[in-house]
XYZ file of C-alpha atoms in Angstrom:
257
model
C 113.702 38.575 -7.725
C 116.380 40.169 -10.058
C 119.136 38.608 -11.598
C 122.186 39.164 -9.602
C 121.484 36.674 -7.440
C 120.538 33.512 -8.649
C 124.542 32.313 -8.570
C 123.859 31.922 -5.318
C 120.737 30.127 -5.213
C 120.538 26.360 -5.327
C 119.161 24.822 -8.407
C 115.295 23.760 -7.849
C 115.279 27.491 -6.026
C 116.047 29.362 -9.309
C 113.762 27.064 -10.974
C 110.814 27.842 -9.167
C 111.728 31.618 -9.543
C 112.541 30.843 -13.589
C 108.938 29.036 -13.482
C 107.223 32.085 -12.356
C 107.988 34.130 -14.638
C 107.833 32.816 -17.956
C 103.492 33.381 -19.786
C 104.265 30.342 -22.481
C 100.979 31.207 -23.563
C 101.570 32.656 -26.318
C 103.263 30.027 -28.692
C 101.963 26.728 -26.896
C 99.718 26.525 -29.534
C 102.756 26.588 -31.986
C 104.131 22.946 -33.452
C 107.021 21.857 -32.057
C 110.014 20.079 -33.531
C 113.125 18.389 -32.020
C 116.129 17.044 -33.880
C 117.842 15.344 -31.190
C 121.119 13.261 -32.165
C 125.088 13.372 -31.041
C 127.406 15.544 -31.666
C 128.327 14.436 -35.227
C 124.813 13.170 -36.144
C 123.630 16.456 -38.294
C 121.279 17.408 -36.198
C 122.041 21.433 -37.829
C 122.188 19.980 -42.251
C 118.395 18.136 -40.823
C 117.042 20.649 -39.173
C 117.933 23.270 -41.818
C 116.223 20.781 -44.298
C 112.659 20.397 -41.800
C 112.407 24.351 -41.132
C 112.989 24.581 -45.393
C 110.167 21.965 -45.778
C 107.501 23.599 -43.068
C 108.523 26.853 -42.134
C 109.410 26.814 -38.460
C 111.827 29.111 -37.128
C 115.093 27.620 -35.737
C 116.643 27.731 -32.471
C 119.720 26.905 -31.663
C 120.302 26.505 -27.812
C 124.110 26.358 -27.971
C 124.251 29.180 -29.898
C 121.696 30.834 -27.121
C 123.955 29.914 -24.520
C 127.827 31.119 -26.220
C 125.221 34.909 -27.048
C 124.512 35.744 -23.693
C 128.265 33.960 -22.310
C 129.349 37.328 -23.949
C 126.465 39.495 -22.436
C 127.462 41.365 -19.074
C 124.807 40.472 -16.341
C 125.003 38.204 -13.596
C 123.688 35.020 -16.015
C 125.715 35.923 -18.632
C 129.364 36.022 -15.728
C 127.167 32.105 -14.523
C 127.267 31.084 -17.763
C 131.010 32.336 -19.252
C 132.337 30.732 -15.679
C 130.800 27.040 -15.938
C 131.959 27.058 -20.321
C 135.435 28.637 -18.866
C 135.702 25.463 -16.760
C 133.685 23.253 -18.823
C 131.298 22.422 -16.605
C 128.097 21.319 -17.882
C 124.756 24.241 -18.306
C 122.564 24.015 -15.768
C 119.560 22.483 -17.253
C 117.855 25.064 -16.560
C 119.470 27.867 -17.690
C 119.550 26.189 -20.892
C 116.047 26.327 -21.121
C 115.353 28.739 -19.642
C 117.566 30.726 -22.353
C 114.918 28.986 -24.995
C 111.366 29.960 -23.287
C 113.013 34.003 -24.170
C 114.683 33.080 -27.529
C 110.157 31.883 -28.493
C 108.394 34.430 -27.479
C 109.680 37.080 -29.035
C 109.669 35.130 -32.250
C 105.874 34.735 -31.147
C 105.078 35.627 -35.518
C 106.733 32.696 -35.960
C 104.547 28.836 -37.310
C 106.183 26.346 -35.056
C 109.856 25.387 -33.940
C 113.115 23.363 -34.486
C 115.096 22.908 -30.995
C 118.521 22.117 -32.320
C 120.323 19.108 -30.649
C 118.140 19.486 -28.239
C 118.073 17.874 -25.516
C 121.124 16.674 -24.087
C 119.047 14.657 -21.264
C 115.799 13.086 -19.788
C 116.013 16.158 -17.474
C 116.267 18.415 -19.951
C 113.446 17.149 -21.611
C 111.585 16.899 -18.516
C 111.466 20.622 -17.540
C 110.645 21.944 -21.045
C 107.774 19.384 -21.249
C 105.982 20.635 -17.923
C 107.082 23.970 -17.998
C 106.293 24.729 -22.436
C 104.497 21.962 -24.120
C 105.615 18.544 -25.511
C 107.270 18.715 -29.112
C 104.918 17.004 -32.064
C 107.799 15.278 -33.598
C 111.525 14.352 -32.187
C 113.349 13.659 -34.968
C 116.146 10.655 -34.041
C 119.547 11.000 -36.547
C 121.338 7.609 -36.997
C 124.616 8.150 -37.703
C 127.141 5.570 -36.412
C 129.618 6.255 -33.181
C 132.491 6.793 -36.646
C 130.985 8.326 -38.344
C 129.670 10.927 -36.529
C 133.108 10.843 -34.239
C 134.877 11.838 -37.443
C 132.803 14.124 -38.625
C 132.968 16.479 -35.026
C 136.639 15.613 -35.108
C 136.218 17.985 -38.928
C 134.306 20.610 -37.803
C 136.627 20.768 -34.400
C 139.520 21.042 -36.801
C 138.444 23.676 -38.609
C 137.144 25.612 -35.569
C 140.815 25.768 -34.637
C 140.280 24.284 -31.748
C 143.025 22.447 -28.996
C 144.242 18.634 -30.333
C 142.989 17.533 -27.495
C 139.646 18.198 -27.831
C 139.431 17.612 -31.284
C 141.588 14.206 -30.345
C 138.386 13.396 -27.095
C 136.065 13.681 -30.393
C 135.200 10.041 -29.470
C 134.515 10.156 -26.083
C 131.935 13.041 -27.029
C 130.283 10.981 -28.722
C 129.982 7.367 -27.041
C 128.854 9.958 -24.149
C 126.199 11.621 -25.851
C 125.440 8.573 -27.402
C 123.842 7.174 -23.914
C 122.287 10.486 -22.764
C 121.031 10.493 -26.654
C 119.248 6.984 -26.597
C 117.646 7.610 -22.661
C 116.319 10.808 -24.003
C 114.797 9.363 -27.325
C 112.698 6.240 -24.750
C 110.678 8.365 -23.074
C 109.071 9.829 -25.678
C 108.177 6.188 -27.606
C 105.991 6.780 -30.513
C 106.410 10.594 -30.833
C 109.948 9.578 -32.654
C 110.632 8.920 -35.642
C 113.853 8.120 -36.428
C 116.076 9.100 -39.673
C 119.583 8.129 -41.838
C 121.100 11.042 -41.705
C 124.386 9.653 -43.162
C 122.938 9.135 -46.537
C 121.268 11.031 -49.258
C 120.510 14.524 -48.700
C 117.537 14.516 -51.620
C 116.819 10.854 -49.932
C 116.123 12.992 -46.410
C 114.802 15.015 -47.488
C 112.447 13.248 -49.570
C 111.538 10.774 -46.280
C 111.270 14.426 -43.458
C 108.693 15.907 -45.865
C 106.717 12.667 -45.523
C 106.894 11.907 -41.921
C 106.448 15.589 -40.806
C 103.629 15.588 -43.587
C 100.366 14.421 -39.946
C 102.226 17.544 -38.464
C 101.535 20.004 -40.877
C 97.830 18.526 -41.575
C 96.739 18.976 -38.280
C 98.846 22.607 -37.879
C 96.172 23.927 -40.871
C 92.933 21.488 -39.441
C 93.783 24.019 -35.757
C 94.312 27.378 -37.498
C 89.781 26.595 -39.306
C 86.952 27.890 -36.499
C 86.729 24.302 -35.166
C 89.750 23.293 -33.604
C 91.062 26.339 -33.165
C 92.808 25.663 -29.480
C 90.927 27.420 -25.603
C 91.927 30.954 -25.173
C 95.198 30.963 -23.141
C 93.898 32.373 -19.965
C 90.968 29.183 -20.845
C 93.970 27.003 -21.351
C 94.760 23.292 -19.507
C 97.901 23.186 -17.413
C 101.118 22.315 -19.201
C 101.407 17.984 -18.637
C 97.932 17.998 -17.654
C 95.934 18.703 -21.445
C 93.106 15.960 -21.884
C 94.210 15.989 -25.734
C 90.785 17.305 -26.563
C 89.231 16.220 -30.356
C 91.240 18.881 -32.804
C 94.170 19.631 -31.083
C 97.737 18.008 -32.159
C 99.111 17.299 -28.652
C 100.738 14.471 -27.609
C 98.584 11.591 -26.106
C 97.061 10.621 -22.499
C 99.954 8.071 -21.315
C 102.835 10.835 -22.909
C 101.223 12.594 -20.528
C 101.710 10.692 -18.263
C 105.262 9.422 -18.865
C 106.028 14.499 -17.967
C 105.159 13.619 -14.711
C 106.927 10.473 -13.660
């Protein structure tokens, strides 16, 4: 069905249509890391550090949404209207943009999703339609520090005074959603003090990501190579066969809740 009709479709029907379109098997074997914190927590800075350590490709959902809003397409106009009205972008649209970006980087060694996911619903969509992340890097910073950083950034961008003054409320609301996201990932969450010394932060990140990188190296060998796309198990139902770097069975169960 043409995207011309997307804006008139119920969210559930749109989600079903989009899930039928994307074949994520070409990149499903690649590791994924979520960098997740409130606005002003340093999501981009931490993601850049992780990228320099791992060589993984950074994907910034916010930039994807902004770029799509400039396109003269049904989806672009829908997003532009949402942004203009300051309404939330449908989670499925954001996940679709991420999937498209991942599929255009099939030669990547892994992916880092910056400031993702925004809420549990968005994480469930990604988990079921793409895969579970190997790591969720949870950025810990006080709301006051995050709000001050956000205010400075908005001021530099020349945003309206009303938007700058709303920074504290934005951070408070985001903090609640972020905590709910982290709860769903359990042992996959690694907590990082993003207000600390940059060198100490880089050293800490290298240490906590070492197992993910080692697992990826093992998976490249013929003995541990993942199954071919045609025989790969359905996402969310992987029994975690030996030699793979998939999440444990309890995580798969949570994804279906």
